[in-house]
Amino acid sequence: LFAATLTYDTLRFEYEDFPETKEPVWILGRKYSVFTEKEEILLDVTSRLWFTYRKNFPAIGGTGPTSDTGWGCMLRCGQMIFAQALVCRHLGRDWRWIKGKRQMDNYFNVLNAFIDKKDSYYSIHQIAQMGVGEGKSIGQWYGPNTVAQVLKKLATFDTWSSLAVHIAMDNTVVMEEIRRLCQSNLPCAGAAACPALESDVLYNGYPEDPGLRDRLVLWKPLVLLIPLRLGLTEINEAYIETLKHCFTMPQSLGVIGGKPNSAHYFIGYVGEELIYLDPHTTQPAVEPSDSSCLPDESFHCQHPPCRMSIAELDPSIAVGFFCNTEADFNNWCQQIKKLALVRGALPMFELVERQPSHFSNPDVLNLTPDSSDADRLERFFDSEDEDFEILSL
């Protein structure tokens, strides 16, 4: 039996700078001009947390893989979109990473939640092992819906962030469900909506303040993930303008998906090209130094981001949004309703006030919908991914 793993390393390629164009550059809800704001664009991109393949980390499950090269690209993309939610939650959208500058404690708290070790909230270890419950064996490639479902389950253990994670299935976002989920009056654990006192912050560690945990909030910050299939084998052109508009919303967390055979984290667009961070680079696993300060330069992409034509996008994606407050969510709903009125922009999903009578509620039943035609299609296309291990006699 011969086993071959197909992969590639982006460090082998030269990166193109942004084209000289009058078209605006949109990065996660922020609008830039290439002519006057190129440095600001690159700083914004560099400030996003960049998760790639790693090698020589502790074995998953004690005896499993010590590297995710060749199979972990969608898991890393899931980490990136969720890390952006945590950055918005704890640091704010305006936060920027500057090489060599000492960062605030909450930055290291966020980064530590994704480090490659078994006890980090959203580590490759946690995602891979939680995925077993979603029918994915360790080392198997994920689709966007699967990684979204796993991240939702893992977020329940992250009491520091205290997020409400909703996955909108069947191309439908039900406002009533989200409000019920976010207005659950659970205690806030010291994040942006309920900031910790300066004296309460631990360097490179999680805040421990019982007083903060006793405070009740009226709205738990929302991470909204919407798995979609925008065509059968290629994206339907009618969805392109709607997809592009998602990157212009201030609530945007970006999109996870890819082109056939590769998973990427899409953070914006310029003209007819998507801008993305690519996980297909294998780096050594990172361990905290003796001073407990985490070496963090390898978690920031310090070259111009990759670009690809929107037409090349695989139709199976998941779109993400973050609403820190109820006002943010109401504003997002208004934008989606207005978008539905734009001529030539076909809605990617439906926004409704109440759940249609023929739907079941996965949040209430605590079930992962896995028997729909869309999910069967996703599993089929997952198996076609280039990073999936190919076995031949």
Steps between C-alpha positions, in 0.01 A plus 500: 500500500645836393398824669574843357409837643460792261588839644696811419689769686416861420850617590611366162304767318561870453221724624351769282437840647155654469414612147507871422125544472237757583284218634470513881662229709266355762647318801249369756269800485772764444537690172843601372659665197806332349642837397486674838465223761721210391689492830172500692373209288811291567493584871136391521577172325811436710299558818269207427603179675644263239485129576685259277604138496737423789736213569648344815213591732393256777327196354125545461329270749839393634574261214367681191656735245770749598440710188189605307678547166282363222174480694455798733446791259126541568557455873754783486255716305241433768754613759563821305136604465437423867818679606370809321185475712710483817711795385184706446368383836807569713710750303262672259501529121738800513774305679824459303802274540836674454814290482720549803240695696391357833137394480232518764425198715170417333681455169703215649185361660340480155810350339537241778147377426628364165848369587568140393452323831220293643380750763455804272134579431522493121823307434541261209485228767161610628354551152623164371376307803165679518457426130479130575149569631420657161601181319853614411793283600819675614700595193195521273423814300207718614247703307388849609184373672688238703761740632226751588312237701817398686593860586152560636539207739846609611381855569277373782818433703639849439347679799748785466359604163140407589385489138165405355575294188220443253525293183222584256403187310280453194607840360278670759586741783223512761519824699284369785739208560800728514340746740400214729855364490670836564259621768562199724631721787813296559784664692759699315859384548703814452504580129437808288132536588588475869865613524729388778671749726866553418605346830305185419682414175757221503789507253480207258227338708124504542332758726376369832253741653195352676339844516494522123351155470210605717396783270211429270490627146193563290662373180766236454725590206390306194708296259274419206621237254297421189603191300392538138525328165490758223487258210568135423857485366572873455365821650184640342585845362172635638641473856826687437379854577330382819813317610712808438257712701554277805861624519379861515296450817664616825389171659692291244721215622576393145439170324650154526502283192742488213558413144477136399762299691606773748340668804557872557387776736357785294521843664400739221500582132620747239322517165417143401768344718470357851773574756593210724739354755639162402567227761711286265836580657655256747668669795649353819267487798546789743560459871501783757848615597641488853369853558145376419485744210375322190709546183230632269656617172414176318130562573490810281526496121767762425483496122226626266196270523403256228231580245284289271212554260160473666393272213752239623334474843368158593124537564517340848578779750412634843448874553571650843379808687564639850243713685641626828174666605132473423528826307767338282267212426206728421722701266614179330138392449418835339794468262395150397143616437622788284729269307202284407358801314809561285435415138726227365618382843355157575473443879725221627271431796161600636448720807173428684356612833372161613588145421289348222271231634664225294846562654645329803718708731852353533586745781213372716547134413880524520522303179729551205299477179692246294249331274397777262581493131735795549700312763521191281631719221752656738630162608538403135694812414710471816630168370610669179730745678864501397614497863309181574719191522476305174529125524572279200594136455 
